[in-house]
Coordinates of C-alpha atoms in Angstrom, one line a residue:
M1 CA -77.4 80.5 -147.9
Q2 CA -79.7 80.6 -144.9
M3 CA -80.6 84.0 -143.4
P4 CA -82.9 84.7 -140.4
A5 CA -86.5 85.5 -141.2
P6 CA -87.4 89.2 -141.0
D7 CA -88.9 90.2 -137.6
P8 CA -92.6 91.1 -138.3
H9 CA -92.6 93.5 -135.3
V10 CA -89.9 95.5 -137.0
L11 CA -91.6 95.4 -140.4
A12 CA -94.8 96.7 -138.9
R13 CA -93.1 99.7 -137.4
K14 CA -91.4 100.9 -140.7
P15 CA -93.5 104.1 -141.0
E16 CA -92.5 105.1 -137.4
L17 CA -88.9 104.2 -138.0
V18 CA -88.6 106.2 -141.3
A19 CA -90.3 109.2 -139.6
R20 CA -87.9 109.2 -136.7
L21 CA -84.9 108.8 -139.1
R22 CA -86.1 111.7 -141.2
A23 CA -86.3 113.9 -138.1
V24 CA -82.5 113.6 -137.6
L25 CA -81.3 113.4 -141.2
P26 CA -81.8 115.4 -144.4
R27 CA -84.7 114.0 -146.4
D28 CA -82.5 112.7 -149.3
A29 CA -80.4 110.7 -146.7
V30 CA -83.2 108.3 -145.9
I31 CA -84.2 105.9 -148.7
D32 CA -87.3 103.8 -148.0
D33 CA -88.9 103.4 -151.5
P34 CA -88.8 99.6 -152.2
A35 CA -87.6 100.2 -155.8
E36 CA -84.7 102.5 -154.6
T37 CA -83.7 100.1 -151.7
R38 CA -82.8 97.5 -154.3
A39 CA -79.6 99.4 -155.0
Y40 CA -78.5 98.1 -151.5
E41 CA -79.8 94.5 -151.9
C42 CA -76.3 93.0 -152.1
D43 CA -72.6 93.7 -152.2
A44 CA -70.0 92.2 -154.5
L45 CA -71.1 88.6 -153.5
T46 CA -74.0 89.1 -155.9
A47 CA -75.3 85.5 -155.7
Y48 CA -77.4 86.5 -152.6
R49 CA -79.8 89.4 -152.6
C50 CA -82.3 90.9 -150.2
P51 CA -83.6 94.5 -150.2
P52 CA -83.3 96.2 -146.8
L53 CA -86.2 97.8 -144.9
C54 CA -84.5 101.1 -145.7
A55 CA -81.1 102.7 -146.2
V56 CA -79.6 105.8 -144.6
L57 CA -76.6 107.9 -145.8
P58 CA -75.4 110.1 -142.9
A59 CA -72.7 112.7 -143.4
S60 CA -71.1 113.0 -140.0
T61 CA -70.3 111.1 -136.8
A62 CA -73.1 112.9 -135.0
E63 CA -75.7 111.8 -137.7
V64 CA -74.4 108.2 -137.4
A65 CA -74.9 108.4 -133.6
A66 CA -78.4 109.7 -134.0
V67 CA -79.4 106.9 -136.4
L68 CA -78.0 104.2 -134.2
E69 CA -79.6 105.6 -131.1
I70 CA -83.0 105.4 -132.9
C71 CA -82.5 101.9 -134.2
H72 CA -81.2 100.7 -130.8
A73 CA -84.3 102.1 -129.1
M74 CA -86.6 100.4 -131.7
D75 CA -84.6 97.1 -131.7
V76 CA -84.0 97.5 -135.5
P77 CA -80.9 95.6 -136.9
V78 CA -78.3 97.7 -138.7
V79 CA -75.9 96.6 -141.4
P80 CA -73.0 99.0 -141.9
R81 CA -71.9 99.5 -145.6
G82 CA -68.8 101.0 -147.1
S83 CA -68.7 101.0 -150.9
G84 CA -70.4 97.6 -151.2
T85 CA -67.3 95.8 -152.6
S86 CA -67.3 93.0 -150.1
L87 CA -66.8 89.6 -151.7
A88 CA -68.0 87.7 -148.6
G89 CA -71.5 89.1 -148.2
G90 CA -70.4 91.3 -145.3
A91 CA -73.0 94.0 -146.3
L92 CA -75.8 91.7 -147.3
P93 CA -79.0 93.1 -145.8
T94 CA -81.9 91.3 -144.1
G95 CA -85.5 92.4 -144.9
D96 CA -85.9 94.0 -141.5
C97 CA -82.6 95.9 -141.3
V98 CA -81.4 99.5 -141.9
I99 CA -78.4 99.7 -144.2
L100 CA -76.1 102.5 -142.9
G101 CA -73.9 103.6 -145.7
V102 CA -70.9 105.9 -145.1
A103 CA -70.4 107.0 -148.8
R104 CA -71.1 110.7 -148.0
M105 CA -68.5 110.7 -145.3
N106 CA -65.4 111.1 -147.5
A107 CA -63.5 114.2 -146.2
V108 CA -59.8 114.5 -145.3
L109 CA -59.9 115.9 -141.7
E110 CA -56.2 116.3 -140.9
T111 CA -52.9 115.7 -142.5
D112 CA -49.6 115.6 -140.5
Y113 CA -46.5 114.9 -142.6
D114 CA -44.1 115.4 -139.7
N115 CA -45.8 112.7 -137.7
R116 CA -46.8 110.7 -140.8
F117 CA -50.5 110.3 -140.4
I118 CA -53.8 111.3 -142.1
R119 CA -57.2 111.5 -140.5
V120 CA -60.1 110.8 -142.8
Q121 CA -63.8 110.0 -142.7
T122 CA -64.2 106.4 -143.5
G123 CA -66.3 106.7 -146.6
R124 CA -63.2 107.9 -148.4
T125 CA -61.9 105.5 -151.0
N126 CA -58.6 103.7 -150.5
L127 CA -56.9 105.1 -153.5
S128 CA -57.9 108.6 -152.8
V129 CA -56.1 108.5 -149.5
T130 CA -52.8 108.2 -151.4
G131 CA -54.2 110.8 -153.8
A132 CA -54.4 113.3 -150.9
V133 CA -50.8 113.0 -149.9
E134 CA -48.8 111.9 -153.0
A135 CA -47.9 115.5 -154.0
E136 CA -45.9 115.7 -150.8
G137 CA -44.1 112.4 -151.5
F138 CA -46.2 110.1 -149.3
F139 CA -48.6 107.1 -149.9
Y140 CA -51.0 104.9 -148.0
A141 CA -49.7 101.3 -148.2
P142 CA -52.6 98.8 -148.2
D143 CA -53.8 98.5 -151.8
P144 CA -56.7 96.0 -152.4
S145 CA -57.4 95.3 -156.1
S146 CA -60.7 97.2 -155.6
Q147 CA -58.8 100.3 -154.2
L148 CA -60.3 102.6 -156.7
A149 CA -63.8 101.9 -155.3
C150 CA -63.5 100.3 -151.8
A151 CA -63.9 102.5 -148.7
I152 CA -61.6 102.8 -145.7
A153 CA -64.6 101.7 -143.6
G154 CA -64.7 98.3 -145.4
N155 CA -60.9 98.0 -145.3
I156 CA -61.1 98.4 -141.5
A157 CA -64.0 96.0 -141.2
M158 CA -62.3 93.2 -143.2
N159 CA -58.6 94.1 -142.4
S160 CA -57.9 94.4 -146.1
G161 CA -54.5 93.9 -147.6
G162 CA -53.4 94.1 -151.3
A163 CA -50.5 93.3 -153.6
H164 CA -48.0 95.3 -151.5
C165 CA -49.0 93.9 -148.1
L166 CA -46.0 91.5 -148.1
K167 CA -43.7 94.3 -147.1
Y168 CA -46.0 96.9 -145.6
G169 CA -48.6 94.8 -143.9
V170 CA -52.4 94.9 -144.1
T171 CA -54.9 97.5 -142.7
T172 CA -54.2 96.6 -139.0
N173 CA -50.5 97.4 -139.5
N174 CA -51.4 100.9 -140.9
L175 CA -54.3 101.9 -138.7
M176 CA -53.5 104.1 -135.8
G177 CA -56.8 105.2 -134.4
V178 CA -60.6 105.3 -135.0
T179 CA -63.7 107.1 -134.0
M180 CA -66.4 104.5 -133.6
V181 CA -70.1 104.7 -132.7
T182 CA -71.6 101.9 -130.7
M183 CA -75.1 100.5 -131.4
A184 CA -76.4 102.6 -128.5
G185 CA -75.1 105.8 -130.1
E186 CA -72.1 106.3 -127.9
V187 CA -69.1 107.8 -129.7
L188 CA -65.7 106.3 -128.8
E189 CA -62.2 107.5 -129.6
I190 CA -59.8 104.5 -129.7
G191 CA -56.1 104.8 -130.4
G192 CA -54.7 107.9 -132.1
P193 CA -51.7 109.4 -133.9
W194 CA -49.0 107.8 -131.9
M195 CA -47.0 104.6 -132.3
D196 CA -47.7 102.7 -129.2
P197 CA -50.7 103.7 -127.1
G198 CA -51.1 102.2 -123.6
G199 CA -53.9 100.1 -122.3
L200 CA -55.9 97.3 -123.9
D201 CA -55.4 96.9 -127.7
L202 CA -59.0 97.6 -128.5
L203 CA -57.9 98.9 -132.0
G204 CA -56.8 95.3 -132.7
V205 CA -60.2 94.0 -131.7
I206 CA -62.1 96.5 -133.9
C207 CA -59.9 96.1 -137.1
G208 CA -61.3 93.0 -138.8
S209 CA -64.5 92.9 -136.7
E210 CA -66.8 93.1 -139.8
G211 CA -69.2 95.7 -138.4
Q212 CA -70.0 93.5 -135.4
L213 CA -68.9 96.0 -132.7
G214 CA -69.7 99.5 -134.0
V215 CA -69.7 101.8 -137.0
V216 CA -66.2 103.4 -137.6
T217 CA -66.7 106.9 -138.9
E218 CA -63.2 108.4 -138.8
A219 CA -59.8 106.8 -139.1
V220 CA -56.2 107.8 -138.4
L221 CA -54.0 106.1 -141.0
R222 CA -50.2 105.8 -141.2
I223 CA -48.7 107.3 -144.3
L224 CA -45.2 106.5 -145.6
P225 CA -42.6 108.3 -147.7
K226 CA -42.6 107.0 -151.3
P227 CA -39.7 104.6 -152.0
E228 CA -36.8 105.8 -154.0
G229 CA -37.5 103.4 -156.8
A230 CA -39.3 100.2 -157.6
R231 CA -39.0 97.5 -160.3
P232 CA -41.1 94.5 -161.1
V233 CA -40.0 91.3 -162.9
L234 CA -42.3 88.9 -164.6
M235 CA -41.6 85.1 -164.6
G236 CA -43.5 82.4 -166.5
F237 CA -43.5 78.8 -165.5
A238 CA -44.6 75.4 -166.9
S239 CA -46.9 74.6 -164.0
N240 CA -48.6 76.0 -161.0
E241 CA -46.6 73.8 -158.7
V242 CA -43.3 75.0 -160.0
A243 CA -44.4 78.6 -159.6
G244 CA -45.5 77.9 -156.1
A245 CA -42.1 76.3 -155.3
C246 CA -40.3 79.4 -156.7
V247 CA -42.3 81.6 -154.3
R248 CA -41.4 79.3 -151.4
D249 CA -37.7 79.5 -152.3
I250 CA -37.7 83.3 -152.6
I251 CA -39.2 83.7 -149.1
E252 CA -36.9 81.0 -147.6
A253 CA -33.9 82.9 -149.1
G254 CA -34.7 85.8 -146.8
V255 CA -35.4 88.3 -149.5
L256 CA -38.4 90.6 -148.8
P257 CA -39.9 91.8 -152.1
V258 CA -42.7 94.5 -151.8
A259 CA -45.0 92.1 -153.7
I260 CA -45.2 88.6 -155.2
E261 CA -48.3 88.0 -157.2
F262 CA -49.5 84.8 -158.9
M263 CA -51.7 84.1 -161.9
D264 CA -52.4 80.8 -163.7
R265 CA -53.3 80.1 -167.4
P266 CA -57.1 80.7 -167.3
C267 CA -56.5 84.0 -165.6
I268 CA -53.6 84.9 -167.9
R269 CA -55.6 84.3 -171.0
A270 CA -58.7 86.2 -169.7
T271 CA -56.6 89.3 -168.8
E272 CA -54.8 89.2 -172.1
A273 CA -58.1 89.3 -174.0
F274 CA -59.3 92.1 -171.7
A275 CA -56.2 94.3 -171.1
G276 CA -53.6 93.2 -173.6
A277 CA -50.7 93.4 -171.1
G278 CA -48.4 91.2 -173.3
Y279 CA -48.2 88.3 -170.9
P280 CA -46.6 85.0 -172.0
D281 CA -49.0 82.1 -172.7
C282 CA -47.8 79.8 -170.0
E283 CA -49.3 77.7 -167.2
A284 CA -48.4 80.2 -164.4
L285 CA -46.7 83.5 -163.9
L286 CA -45.3 85.5 -161.0
I287 CA -44.9 89.2 -160.7
V288 CA -42.2 90.0 -158.2
E289 CA -41.5 93.7 -157.3
V290 CA -38.7 95.1 -155.2
E291 CA -38.0 98.6 -154.2
G292 CA -35.3 100.9 -152.8
S293 CA -32.2 102.5 -154.2
D294 CA -30.8 101.4 -157.6
D295 CA -28.1 99.3 -155.7
E296 CA -30.7 97.7 -153.4
I297 CA -32.9 96.9 -156.3
A298 CA -30.1 95.3 -158.3
E299 CA -28.9 93.2 -155.3
Q300 CA -32.4 91.9 -154.5
L301 CA -33.2 91.1 -158.2
E302 CA -29.9 89.2 -158.6
V303 CA -31.0 86.8 -155.8
I304 CA -34.6 86.5 -157.1
L305 CA -33.7 85.9 -160.7
G306 CA -31.1 83.4 -159.6
I307 CA -33.8 81.4 -157.8
A308 CA -36.2 81.7 -160.7
R309 CA -33.7 80.3 -163.1
R310 CA -33.3 77.2 -161.0
H311 CA -37.0 76.5 -161.7
D312 CA -36.5 76.6 -165.5
P313 CA -38.8 79.6 -166.3
V314 CA -40.4 79.7 -169.8
A315 CA -40.3 83.5 -169.7
L316 CA -38.3 86.0 -167.7
R317 CA -38.9 89.8 -168.2
E318 CA -37.3 92.5 -166.1
S319 CA -38.8 96.0 -166.3
R320 CA -36.5 98.7 -167.7
S321 CA -38.8 101.6 -167.7
A322 CA -41.9 103.1 -166.0
D323 CA -44.0 102.1 -169.0
E324 CA -42.8 98.4 -168.8
S325 CA -43.5 98.3 -165.1
A326 CA -47.1 99.6 -165.7
R327 CA -47.7 96.9 -168.4
I328 CA -46.4 94.2 -166.1
W329 CA -48.9 95.2 -163.5
L330 CA -51.7 96.0 -166.0
G331 CA -53.0 92.4 -166.3
R332 CA -52.9 91.7 -162.5
K333 CA -54.8 94.9 -161.7
S334 CA -57.4 93.9 -164.4
A335 CA -57.7 90.3 -163.4
F336 CA -61.1 90.4 -161.5
G337 CA -62.8 92.5 -164.1
A338 CA -61.4 90.3 -166.9
M339 CA -62.7 87.1 -165.3
G340 CA -66.1 88.8 -164.7
Q341 CA -66.5 89.3 -168.5
I342 CA -66.2 85.6 -169.3
N343 CA -67.9 83.8 -166.4
D344 CA -69.8 84.0 -163.2
Y345 CA -67.3 83.2 -160.4
M346 CA -66.9 82.9 -156.7
C347 CA -63.7 84.5 -155.3
L348 CA -62.2 82.9 -152.2
D349 CA -59.4 84.1 -149.9
G350 CA -58.1 81.4 -147.7
T351 CA -54.6 81.9 -146.5
I352 CA -51.9 79.2 -146.2
P353 CA -48.3 78.9 -145.2
V354 CA -46.1 79.8 -148.2
S355 CA -44.4 76.4 -147.9
A356 CA -47.7 74.7 -148.6
L357 CA -48.3 76.5 -152.0
P358 CA -47.2 73.7 -154.3
E359 CA -49.3 71.1 -152.5
V360 CA -52.4 73.3 -152.2
L361 CA -52.3 74.3 -155.9
H362 CA -52.0 70.6 -156.9
R363 CA -55.0 69.7 -154.7
I364 CA -57.1 72.5 -156.0
G365 CA -56.4 71.2 -159.5
E366 CA -57.7 67.8 -158.4
M367 CA -60.8 69.3 -156.9
S368 CA -61.5 71.2 -160.2
K369 CA -61.6 67.8 -162.0
H370 CA -63.7 66.2 -159.3
Y371 CA -66.4 69.0 -159.2
G372 CA -66.2 69.7 -163.0
L373 CA -65.7 73.4 -162.5
E374 CA -62.7 75.3 -163.8
V375 CA -60.6 77.4 -161.3
A376 CA -58.6 80.4 -162.1
N377 CA -55.9 81.3 -159.5
V378 CA -54.8 84.8 -158.9
F379 CA -53.5 85.8 -155.5
H380 CA -50.9 87.4 -153.2
A381 CA -48.4 84.6 -153.2
G382 CA -45.8 86.2 -151.0
D383 CA -47.9 85.9 -147.8
G384 CA -50.0 82.9 -148.9
N385 CA -53.3 84.8 -149.3
M386 CA -55.0 82.8 -152.1
H387 CA -57.8 84.0 -154.4
P388 CA -59.0 80.9 -156.3
L389 CA -61.8 82.0 -158.6
I390 CA -64.3 79.1 -159.1
L391 CA -66.0 79.5 -162.5
F392 CA -69.7 78.5 -162.8
D393 CA -72.9 79.3 -164.7
A394 CA -75.4 81.1 -162.4
N395 CA -78.2 80.3 -165.0
R396 CA -77.5 76.5 -164.9
P397 CA -79.5 74.7 -162.1
G398 CA -77.2 73.3 -159.4
D399 CA -74.0 75.1 -160.5
L400 CA -74.0 77.6 -157.6
E401 CA -74.5 74.8 -155.1
T402 CA -71.6 72.8 -156.7
C403 CA -69.5 75.9 -156.6
E404 CA -70.3 76.5 -152.9
A405 CA -69.4 72.9 -152.1
M406 CA -66.1 73.1 -153.9
G407 CA -65.3 76.5 -152.2
A408 CA -65.9 74.9 -148.8
E409 CA -63.5 72.1 -149.6
I410 CA -60.8 74.6 -150.7
L411 CA -61.2 76.6 -147.5
K412 CA -61.1 73.4 -145.3
L413 CA -57.9 72.5 -147.1
C414 CA -56.4 75.9 -146.2
V415 CA -57.1 75.3 -142.5
E416 CA -55.9 71.7 -142.8
V417 CA -52.4 72.8 -144.0
G418 CA -52.0 75.3 -141.2
G419 CA -53.7 78.3 -142.7
C420 CA -57.0 80.1 -142.0
L421 CA -60.4 80.8 -143.7
T422 CA -59.8 84.4 -144.7
G423 CA -56.9 86.7 -145.3
E424 CA -58.7 90.0 -146.2
H425 CA -62.2 89.5 -147.5
G426 CA -63.6 88.6 -144.2
V427 CA -66.1 85.9 -143.1
G428 CA -69.4 87.6 -143.8
I429 CA -72.0 85.0 -144.8
E430 CA -69.7 83.2 -147.3
K431 CA -67.5 81.5 -144.6
R432 CA -69.9 81.9 -141.7
D433 CA -70.9 78.2 -141.5
L434 CA -67.2 77.1 -141.8
M435 CA -66.1 79.0 -138.7
N436 CA -66.3 75.8 -136.7
V437 CA -63.7 74.2 -139.0
Q438 CA -61.1 76.7 -137.7
F439 CA -62.5 77.4 -134.2
D440 CA -63.8 75.1 -131.5
P441 CA -66.9 76.1 -129.5
V442 CA -64.8 77.6 -126.7
D443 CA -63.1 79.9 -129.3
L444 CA -66.4 81.0 -130.8
E445 CA -67.9 81.6 -127.4
A446 CA -65.0 83.9 -126.5
Q447 CA -65.4 85.9 -129.7
M448 CA -69.2 86.2 -129.2
A449 CA -68.6 87.4 -125.6
V450 CA -66.6 90.3 -127.1
K451 CA -69.6 91.2 -129.2
D452 CA -71.9 91.0 -126.1
V453 CA -69.9 93.8 -124.6
F454 CA -70.1 96.2 -127.5
D455 CA -73.5 95.2 -128.8
P456 CA -75.5 93.3 -126.1
K457 CA -78.7 93.4 -128.1
W458 CA -77.0 91.8 -131.1
L459 CA -78.4 94.4 -133.6
L460 CA -75.2 95.1 -135.6
N461 CA -74.8 92.8 -138.6
P462 CA -76.3 90.0 -136.5
A463 CA -76.4 87.2 -139.1
K464 CA -72.8 87.4 -140.1
V465 CA -69.5 85.8 -139.0
F466 CA -70.8 83.4 -136.4
P467 CA -72.7 80.2 -137.4
L468 CA -76.4 80.8 -137.0
G469 CA -76.7 77.8 -134.6
A470 CA -74.0 79.2 -132.4
S471 CA -75.4 82.7 -132.2
A472 CA -79.1 81.8 -132.2
G473 CA -79.6 82.1 -128.4
R474 CA -78.1 85.6 -128.4
R475 CA -80.1 86.8 -131.4
E476 CA -83.4 85.3 -130.4
G477 CA -82.9 86.5 -126.8
S478 CA -82.7 90.0 -128.2
R479 CA -86.0 89.6 -130.0
A480 CA -87.7 88.0 -126.9
A481 CA -86.7 91.1 -124.9
Q482 CA -88.6 93.4 -127.3

């Protein structure tokens, strides 16, 4: 994966940079020892690594502004970092950059149950947002599989979703406002704790912008009352295509479950060995969860189970207790950890129309045979957000390159059938060079023009999202101006 060469002028000024950063931050908040910077050399896309010039860990918006003002004045690139769980290389450093981590910024700043919002610093983990309000009967809806570790900052950067986004939406549907610091050190307040602010929808531009426009330090998040009840049902099928057809038919029937999750045989077997959830040994399974009152749950499940039976399930298990519900979800929540124990893998997240699920699953199976690499499928089937895990051996020469080629073909297929390159993981470096598959040059130019407004020197995460050839003039122009 090509990355720009480090700027020798920036490398030569490291002592001056570190001295200036230490003048505005506590000494332990600036990490410049080469051995210690290796902790920031990659995110969860571990196939690519590069230690940064240094890393900083500010604890407030004011400290973030001070850091960015210094880096802006010295023309030093900055890569924002949440918890480092990005699967697309969104926080991959370059050798001449400062990693700006928000992990120390994890406080709850305000909670308003009457108006149903919480204001937090963005280093706070996703799951701990719900933890801060659940005693009062509320929760925060977006729930990525990494929610125990991932930070709200990264969720906003990548517009993350999760298993329950089918009903509640992804981050953009639950984000009400942000405090953001531009590369020049200017602090902006965008949106706020109200339902429909006037003016331009700048919040919609920022959510999903992958650290290209600014560093989000605080967020106003929508919190919701916990549902009266919820119940999952587990369905096993004889093939991926049949399971995909069942998902399509559930959606077409007008039922809105809170979640529809898909796992295939390789993933089922790995999670069983890892977590022992008691899943059936079948080709594919679905976890469908509905919520509401007892009567609402019964009515929805009657429709869903009727559809499932038309597809001749090899297993059908409806939860009857909280313990059974937890066991149904146990394997799905453990899937990525389970797969990591048995293989190196690359996790994709192309998104497709639900109606195309059977066709896409069939064609991924054909690609698996063609490339000679096994694929485990686990994904949010209800909204077509796929997560094919391509299994490879990082120690075998050529395997990574074959994996990358296969991954590119799967993502091109997603666009071909009417979908898009990413549903929640972002573009980062993983899909950067595929952006011209989904967008023509005019589209890309419009997107880069937005970055020009917020970051005219192209110092924030400059080698991500846009193909290097398309952004070269802007990035090199910034260097030439030094």
